[in-house]
């Protein structure tokens, strides 16, 4: 193996937990069962790596084979790095009939038409996701296998998720996606995060939603008896109403795990006591960012517990309703209320 293949192998093996190494290498299928039996998985990883590299050289493995192992790792660990969601627009009549073989051939062909040196690997996962690994080069340099872009697309849906894509290569990827999926264009969905599963669930509505209803939920039993039946009943009804509103806005049960929501302000200053800001002609600009290990769960709890006002402001409920976590708040016009857009920075 050359130095690049060795480096990719080393990086990948170091990321895989020891208890999952054997199973991962079995799935790779480039090391035989008898060869696997010669490996001691209890060894320090640097020793294990040397023994594994010797087997790879014995089997004449190269970069092509080692990048397959890297893909297996990423597919099994999708919540790595930062993912950005995109949305395909204006599907053509043939869009719903595009199959994997057709997509693979056309996607590779479109990329290779505009770039002489590019390496593309495509693999279908069990959940029907199409995983794409792209190592970019140009007309003069070979693909950089150490800094690949990862793309995940679910066929027959308009959603694409991208990780580690430079602005230089974005036009090439977007064009290849549009042409191979039979759409007219593609746009940023203004949704990003480290959890690919959360972004997918949010955009595809794969979580338990609650819809508005005139009927309240059954009141939960309380351990402590209320001091007065009417007061206790009123408090319980208010609590159930807040919970209903919280679940309508952010979902019920387990919700997609987002970490941030960003609001970029470009509005006139409307506060009191600061004549300097009030008299400014240009918009007041600022950024507000909400951060949590599970933002939707946190917001739902704040509303349900009464820490935040109900009904939920559209500034927050738009995260699930529009499937975004990046917003720009601007003025509609002189004297008008502000509006939210998904314009990119």
CSV table of C-alpha atoms in Angstrom, one decimal:
chain,number,residue,atom,x,y,z
A,1,UNK,CA,0.0,0.0,0.0
A,2,UNK,CA,1.2,3.5,-0.7
A,3,UNK,CA,1.4,6.3,2.0
A,4,UNK,CA,-2.1,7.7,1.3
A,5,UNK,CA,-3.8,4.3,1.6
A,6,UNK,CA,-1.8,3.6,4.8
A,7,UNK,CA,-2.8,7.0,6.2
A,8,UNK,CA,-6.5,6.5,5.5
A,9,UNK,CA,-6.3,3.0,7.1
A,10,UNK,CA,-4.6,4.4,10.2
A,11,UNK,CA,-7.2,7.3,10.6
A,12,UNK,CA,-10.1,5.0,10.1
A,13,UNK,CA,-9.0,2.2,12.5
A,14,UNK,CA,-8.2,4.7,15.2
A,15,UNK,CA,-11.8,6.0,15.1
A,16,UNK,CA,-13.4,2.5,15.4
A,17,UNK,CA,-14.0,1.4,19.0
A,18,UNK,CA,-12.1,-1.8,19.8
A,19,UNK,CA,-15.3,-3.8,20.5
A,20,UNK,CA,-16.5,-3.0,17.0
A,21,UNK,CA,-13.3,-3.6,15.1
A,22,UNK,CA,-13.8,-7.3,14.3
A,23,UNK,CA,-17.4,-6.8,13.1
A,24,UNK,CA,-16.4,-3.8,10.9
A,25,UNK,CA,-13.5,-5.7,9.3
A,26,UNK,CA,-15.8,-8.6,8.6
A,27,UNK,CA,-18.2,-6.2,6.8
A,28,UNK,CA,-15.3,-4.9,4.8
A,29,UNK,CA,-14.8,-8.3,3.2
A,30,UNK,CA,-11.2,-7.6,2.0
A,31,UNK,CA,-9.6,-9.6,4.8
A,32,UNK,CA,-10.5,-13.3,4.9
A,33,UNK,CA,-11.9,-15.1,7.9
A,34,UNK,CA,-8.7,-17.0,8.4
A,35,UNK,CA,-6.6,-13.8,8.3
A,36,UNK,CA,-8.9,-12.2,10.8
A,37,UNK,CA,-8.3,-15.1,13.1
A,38,UNK,CA,-4.6,-14.2,13.1
A,39,UNK,CA,-5.3,-10.7,14.4
A,40,UNK,CA,-5.2,-10.0,18.2
A,41,UNK,CA,-7.9,-7.4,18.8
A,42,UNK,CA,-6.7,-6.9,22.4
A,43,UNK,CA,-3.3,-5.5,21.3
A,44,UNK,CA,-2.6,-1.7,21.4
A,45,UNK,CA,-3.9,-0.1,18.3
A,46,UNK,CA,-0.6,0.9,16.9
A,47,UNK,CA,0.5,-2.8,17.0
A,48,UNK,CA,-2.8,-3.9,15.6
A,49,UNK,CA,-2.5,-1.4,12.8
A,50,UNK,CA,0.9,-2.8,11.8
A,51,UNK,CA,-0.4,-6.3,11.6
A,52,UNK,CA,-3.5,-5.3,9.7
A,53,UNK,CA,-1.4,-3.3,7.2
A,54,UNK,CA,0.7,-6.3,6.6
A,55,UNK,CA,-2.4,-8.3,5.7
A,56,UNK,CA,-3.5,-5.5,3.4
A,57,UNK,CA,-0.2,-5.6,1.6
A,58,UNK,CA,-0.4,-9.3,1.4
A,59,UNK,CA,-3.8,-9.0,-0.3
A,60,UNK,CA,-2.6,-6.2,-2.6
A,61,UNK,CA,-5.1,-3.7,-1.3
A,62,UNK,CA,-4.9,0.0,-2.3
A,63,UNK,CA,-6.6,3.3,-1.8
A,64,UNK,CA,-9.7,2.1,-3.6
A,65,UNK,CA,-10.2,-0.7,-1.0
A,66,UNK,CA,-9.3,1.3,2.0
A,67,UNK,CA,-11.7,4.1,1.2
A,68,UNK,CA,-14.5,1.4,1.3
A,69,UNK,CA,-13.6,0.7,4.9
A,70,UNK,CA,-13.8,4.5,5.6
A,71,UNK,CA,-17.2,4.5,4.1
A,72,UNK,CA,-18.4,1.6,6.3
A,73,UNK,CA,-17.2,3.5,9.3
A,74,UNK,CA,-19.1,6.7,8.3
A,75,UNK,CA,-22.3,4.9,7.4
A,76,UNK,CA,-22.3,3.2,10.8
A,77,UNK,CA,-21.4,6.4,12.6
A,78,UNK,CA,-23.5,9.1,10.8
A,79,UNK,CA,-23.3,11.7,13.5
A,80,UNK,CA,-19.8,12.9,12.7
A,81,UNK,CA,-18.8,16.4,11.8
A,82,UNK,CA,-21.3,19.0,10.6
A,83,UNK,CA,-24.0,18.1,8.0
A,84,UNK,CA,-25.8,20.7,5.9
A,85,UNK,CA,-29.2,19.9,4.4
A,86,UNK,CA,-30.2,20.8,0.8
A,87,UNK,CA,-33.5,20.6,-1.0
A,88,UNK,CA,-34.0,19.6,-4.7
A,89,UNK,CA,-36.7,21.7,-6.4
A,90,UNK,CA,-39.1,21.3,-9.3
A,91,UNK,CA,-39.0,17.5,-9.9
A,92,UNK,CA,-39.4,16.4,-13.5
A,93,UNK,CA,-41.8,13.6,-14.4
A,94,UNK,CA,-39.0,11.0,-14.4
A,95,UNK,CA,-37.8,11.9,-10.9
A,96,UNK,CA,-39.9,9.3,-9.1
A,97,UNK,CA,-38.6,6.5,-11.4
A,98,UNK,CA,-34.8,7.1,-10.9
A,99,UNK,CA,-33.2,4.0,-9.6
A,100,UNK,CA,-29.8,3.4,-7.9
A,101,UNK,CA,-28.0,2.1,-11.0
A,102,UNK,CA,-29.3,5.0,-13.1
A,103,UNK,CA,-28.4,7.5,-10.5
A,104,UNK,CA,-24.9,6.1,-10.0
A,105,UNK,CA,-24.0,6.1,-13.6
A,106,UNK,CA,-25.4,9.6,-14.3
A,107,UNK,CA,-24.0,11.2,-11.2
A,108,UNK,CA,-20.5,9.9,-11.9
A,109,UNK,CA,-20.7,10.9,-15.6
A,110,UNK,CA,-21.8,14.4,-14.8
A,111,UNK,CA,-19.0,15.0,-12.4
A,112,UNK,CA,-16.3,13.5,-14.6
A,113,UNK,CA,-17.5,15.7,-17.5
A,114,UNK,CA,-16.6,18.9,-15.7
A,115,UNK,CA,-13.6,17.6,-13.7
A,116,UNK,CA,-10.8,15.4,-15.0
A,117,UNK,CA,-9.6,14.1,-11.7
A,118,UNK,CA,-12.3,13.1,-9.3
A,119,UNK,CA,-13.0,9.9,-7.3
A,120,UNK,CA,-16.6,8.9,-6.6
A,121,UNK,CA,-17.8,5.9,-4.5
A,122,UNK,CA,-21.5,5.2,-4.0
A,123,UNK,CA,-23.0,2.8,-1.6
A,124,UNK,CA,-26.6,2.0,-0.7
A,125,UNK,CA,-27.4,1.6,3.0
A,126,UNK,CA,-30.1,-0.6,4.6
A,127,UNK,CA,-32.4,2.4,5.3
A,128,UNK,CA,-32.4,3.2,1.5
A,129,UNK,CA,-29.9,6.1,2.0
A,130,UNK,CA,-27.5,6.6,-0.9
A,131,UNK,CA,-24.0,7.4,0.5
A,132,UNK,CA,-21.6,9.1,-1.7
A,133,UNK,CA,-17.9,9.7,-1.1
A,134,UNK,CA,-16.2,12.3,-3.3
A,135,UNK,CA,-12.4,12.9,-3.4
A,136,UNK,CA,-11.9,16.1,-5.3
A,137,UNK,CA,-9.0,16.9,-7.7
A,138,UNK,CA,-8.9,19.2,-10.7
A,139,UNK,CA,-7.6,19.0,-14.3
A,140,UNK,CA,-4.0,18.8,-13.1
A,141,UNK,CA,-4.0,17.3,-9.6
A,142,UNK,CA,-5.1,13.8,-8.5
A,143,UNK,CA,-8.0,13.6,-6.0
A,144,UNK,CA,-7.2,14.4,-2.4
A,145,UNK,CA,-8.3,11.2,-0.7
A,146,UNK,CA,-7.6,12.6,2.7
A,147,UNK,CA,-10.2,15.3,2.5
A,148,UNK,CA,-13.4,13.7,1.0
A,149,UNK,CA,-16.9,15.2,0.8
A,150,UNK,CA,-19.7,12.9,2.0
A,151,UNK,CA,-23.2,13.2,0.6
A,152,UNK,CA,-26.3,11.3,1.6
A,153,UNK,CA,-29.5,11.3,-0.5
A,154,UNK,CA,-32.7,9.3,-0.2
A,155,UNK,CA,-34.0,8.5,-3.7
A,156,UNK,CA,-37.5,9.7,-4.5
A,157,UNK,CA,-37.2,12.5,-1.9
A,158,UNK,CA,-36.0,16.1,-2.5
A,159,UNK,CA,-33.5,16.0,0.5
A,160,UNK,CA,-29.7,15.8,0.3
A,161,UNK,CA,-27.3,16.0,3.2
A,162,UNK,CA,-23.7,17.2,2.7
A,163,UNK,CA,-20.6,17.2,4.9
A,164,UNK,CA,-17.2,18.8,4.2
A,165,UNK,CA,-18.0,20.5,1.0
A,166,UNK,CA,-16.0,23.6,-0.1
A,167,UNK,CA,-17.5,26.5,-1.9
A,168,UNK,CA,-15.2,25.7,-4.8
A,169,UNK,CA,-16.8,22.3,-5.4
A,170,UNK,CA,-20.4,23.2,-4.5
A,171,UNK,CA,-21.4,24.1,-8.1
A,172,UNK,CA,-20.1,20.8,-9.5
A,173,UNK,CA,-21.9,18.7,-6.8
A,174,UNK,CA,-25.2,20.6,-7.1
A,175,UNK,CA,-25.2,20.3,-10.9
A,176,UNK,CA,-24.5,16.6,-10.7
A,177,UNK,CA,-27.3,16.1,-8.1
A,178,UNK,CA,-29.8,18.1,-10.1
A,179,UNK,CA,-29.2,16.3,-13.4
A,180,UNK,CA,-28.9,12.8,-12.0
A,181,UNK,CA,-32.1,13.1,-9.9
A,182,UNK,CA,-34.2,14.8,-12.6
A,183,UNK,CA,-34.8,18.1,-10.9
A,184,UNK,CA,-34.6,21.7,-12.1
A,185,UNK,CA,-32.5,23.2,-9.2
A,186,UNK,CA,-31.3,22.8,-5.7
A,187,UNK,CA,-31.1,25.2,-2.7
A,188,UNK,CA,-29.7,25.2,0.8
A,189,UNK,CA,-32.4,24.2,3.3
A,190,UNK,CA,-30.8,26.4,6.1
A,191,UNK,CA,-30.6,23.4,8.4
A,192,UNK,CA,-27.4,22.0,9.8
A,193,UNK,CA,-26.1,20.0,12.7
A,194,UNK,CA,-23.9,17.2,13.8
A,195,UNK,CA,-26.7,14.6,13.9
A,196,UNK,CA,-27.5,13.4,10.4
A,197,UNK,CA,-30.4,11.3,11.8
A,198,UNK,CA,-31.9,14.4,13.5
A,199,UNK,CA,-31.8,16.4,10.3
A,200,UNK,CA,-33.4,13.6,8.3
A,201,UNK,CA,-36.1,13.0,10.8
A,202,UNK,CA,-36.9,16.7,11.0
A,203,UNK,CA,-37.2,17.3,7.2
A,204,UNK,CA,-39.0,14.0,6.5
A,205,UNK,CA,-41.3,14.3,9.5
A,206,UNK,CA,-40.1,11.0,10.9
A,207,UNK,CA,-40.9,11.8,14.5
A,208,UNK,CA,-44.1,11.8,16.6
A,209,UNK,CA,-46.0,15.0,15.7
A,210,UNK,CA,-48.9,16.5,17.6
A,211,UNK,CA,-51.6,18.4,15.7
A,212,UNK,CA,-53.9,21.1,17.1
A,213,UNK,CA,-57.1,19.8,18.7
A,214,UNK,CA,-60.0,21.2,20.7
A,215,UNK,CA,-59.9,18.2,23.0
A,216,UNK,CA,-57.4,18.3,25.8
A,217,UNK,CA,-55.3,15.4,26.8
A,218,UNK,CA,-56.3,13.1,29.7
A,219,UNK,CA,-55.2,14.8,32.9
A,220,UNK,CA,-52.1,13.2,34.4
A,221,UNK,CA,-52.5,11.8,38.0
A,222,UNK,CA,-50.9,13.9,40.7
A,223,UNK,CA,-49.2,12.4,43.8
A,224,UNK,CA,-50.2,15.4,45.9
A,225,UNK,CA,-53.9,16.2,46.4
A,226,UNK,CA,-54.8,19.9,45.5
A,227,UNK,CA,-55.6,22.2,48.3
A,228,UNK,CA,-58.9,23.1,46.6
A,229,UNK,CA,-60.5,20.9,43.9
A,230,UNK,CA,-61.4,23.8,41.6
A,231,UNK,CA,-58.0,25.4,41.8
A,232,UNK,CA,-56.2,22.1,41.3
A,233,UNK,CA,-58.4,21.4,38.3
A,234,UNK,CA,-57.7,24.8,36.8
A,235,UNK,CA,-53.9,24.4,37.3
A,236,UNK,CA,-54.0,20.9,35.8
A,237,UNK,CA,-56.0,22.1,32.7
A,238,UNK,CA,-53.5,25.0,32.2
A,239,UNK,CA,-50.6,22.5,32.5
A,240,UNK,CA,-52.2,20.2,29.9
A,241,UNK,CA,-52.8,23.1,27.6
A,242,UNK,CA,-49.2,24.2,27.8
A,243,UNK,CA,-48.0,20.6,27.2
A,244,UNK,CA,-50.4,20.4,24.2
A,245,UNK,CA,-49.0,23.6,22.7
A,246,UNK,CA,-45.4,22.5,23.4
A,247,UNK,CA,-45.9,19.2,21.6
A,248,UNK,CA,-47.7,20.9,18.7
A,249,UNK,CA,-44.7,23.1,18.2
A,250,UNK,CA,-41.9,20.7,18.8
A,251,UNK,CA,-43.3,17.2,18.6
A,252,UNK,CA,-44.1,14.5,21.1
A,253,UNK,CA,-42.0,11.6,22.5
A,254,UNK,CA,-38.4,11.5,21.2
A,255,UNK,CA,-37.7,14.6,19.0
A,256,UNK,CA,-34.8,15.2,16.5
A,257,UNK,CA,-31.7,16.1,18.3
A,258,UNK,CA,-30.6,19.5,17.1
A,259,UNK,CA,-27.9,21.5,18.9
A,260,UNK,CA,-28.4,25.0,17.7
A,261,UNK,CA,-30.7,27.6,16.2
A,262,UNK,CA,-29.4,30.9,14.8
A,263,UNK,CA,-31.4,34.1,14.2
A,264,UNK,CA,-29.7,36.9,12.3
A,265,UNK,CA,-31.3,40.2,13.0
A,266,UNK,CA,-31.6,42.9,10.3
A,267,UNK,CA,-34.4,45.1,11.8
A,268,UNK,CA,-34.9,48.6,13.0
A,269,UNK,CA,-34.1,49.1,16.7
A,270,UNK,CA,-37.4,49.4,18.6
A,271,UNK,CA,-36.2,49.7,22.2
A,272,UNK,CA,-36.5,52.7,24.5
A,273,UNK,CA,-33.9,54.9,26.1
A,274,UNK,CA,-31.3,54.8,23.4
A,275,UNK,CA,-31.8,57.7,20.9
A,276,UNK,CA,-28.6,56.8,19.1
A,277,UNK,CA,-29.9,53.4,17.9
A,278,UNK,CA,-33.5,54.6,17.4
A,279,UNK,CA,-32.4,57.4,15.0
A,280,UNK,CA,-30.3,55.1,12.9
A,281,UNK,CA,-31.5,54.8,9.3
A,282,UNK,CA,-29.7,51.4,8.6
A,283,UNK,CA,-31.0,48.2,10.2
A,284,UNK,CA,-29.8,47.1,13.6
A,285,UNK,CA,-27.8,43.9,13.0
A,286,UNK,CA,-27.1,41.2,15.5
A,287,UNK,CA,-27.0,37.4,15.9
A,288,UNK,CA,-29.0,35.4,18.5
A,289,UNK,CA,-28.0,31.7,18.9
A,290,UNK,CA,-29.8,29.1,21.0
A,291,UNK,CA,-27.6,26.2,22.0
A,292,UNK,CA,-28.4,23.0,23.8
A,293,UNK,CA,-27.5,19.3,23.7
A,294,UNK,CA,-31.1,18.7,22.6
A,295,UNK,CA,-32.6,22.1,21.6
A,296,UNK,CA,-36.1,20.9,20.7
A,297,UNK,CA,-36.5,19.0,23.9
A,298,UNK,CA,-35.3,22.0,25.9
A,299,UNK,CA,-37.7,24.4,24.2
A,300,UNK,CA,-40.6,21.9,24.6
A,301,UNK,CA,-39.8,21.7,28.3
A,302,UNK,CA,-39.6,25.5,28.7
A,303,UNK,CA,-43.1,25.9,27.2
A,304,UNK,CA,-44.7,22.9,29.0
A,305,UNK,CA,-43.3,24.0,32.4
A,306,UNK,CA,-44.4,27.6,32.0
A,307,UNK,CA,-40.9,29.0,31.8
A,308,UNK,CA,-41.7,30.3,28.3
A,309,UNK,CA,-44.9,31.9,27.1
A,310,UNK,CA,-47.5,29.9,25.2
A,311,UNK,CA,-48.6,29.8,22.5
A,312,UNK,CA,-45.2,29.3,21.0
A,313,UNK,CA,-43.8,32.2,19.0
A,314,UNK,CA,-43.3,31.5,15.3
A,315,UNK,CA,-39.6,32.4,15.8
A,316,UNK,CA,-39.3,29.1,17.6
A,317,UNK,CA,-42.0,26.9,16.1
A,318,UNK,CA,-40.6,27.6,12.6
A,319,UNK,CA,-37.7,25.3,13.5
A,320,UNK,CA,-40.0,22.2,13.1
A,321,UNK,CA,-42.6,23.7,10.8
A,322,UNK,CA,-40.1,24.9,8.2
A,323,UNK,CA,-37.4,22.4,8.9
A,324,UNK,CA,-34.7,25.0,9.5
A,325,UNK,CA,-32.4,26.2,12.2
A,326,UNK,CA,-31.0,29.3,10.5
A,327,UNK,CA,-33.2,32.4,10.0
A,328,UNK,CA,-32.7,36.0,8.9
A,329,UNK,CA,-35.2,38.4,10.4
A,330,UNK,CA,-35.8,41.5,8.3
A,331,UNK,CA,-38.3,44.4,8.0
A,332,UNK,CA,-41.2,44.0,5.5
A,333,UNK,CA,-41.3,47.7,5.0
A,334,UNK,CA,-41.4,51.1,6.8
A,335,UNK,CA,-43.4,50.7,10.0
A,336,UNK,CA,-44.2,47.0,9.2
A,337,UNK,CA,-43.6,44.0,11.4
A,338,UNK,CA,-40.5,41.9,10.9
A,339,UNK,CA,-40.5,38.7,8.8
A,340,UNK,CA,-38.3,35.6,8.8
A,341,UNK,CA,-36.5,34.4,5.7
A,342,UNK,CA,-34.0,31.6,5.1
A,343,UNK,CA,-31.5,33.8,3.3
A,344,UNK,CA,-28.0,32.5,3.6
A,345,UNK,CA,-25.3,34.6,5.2
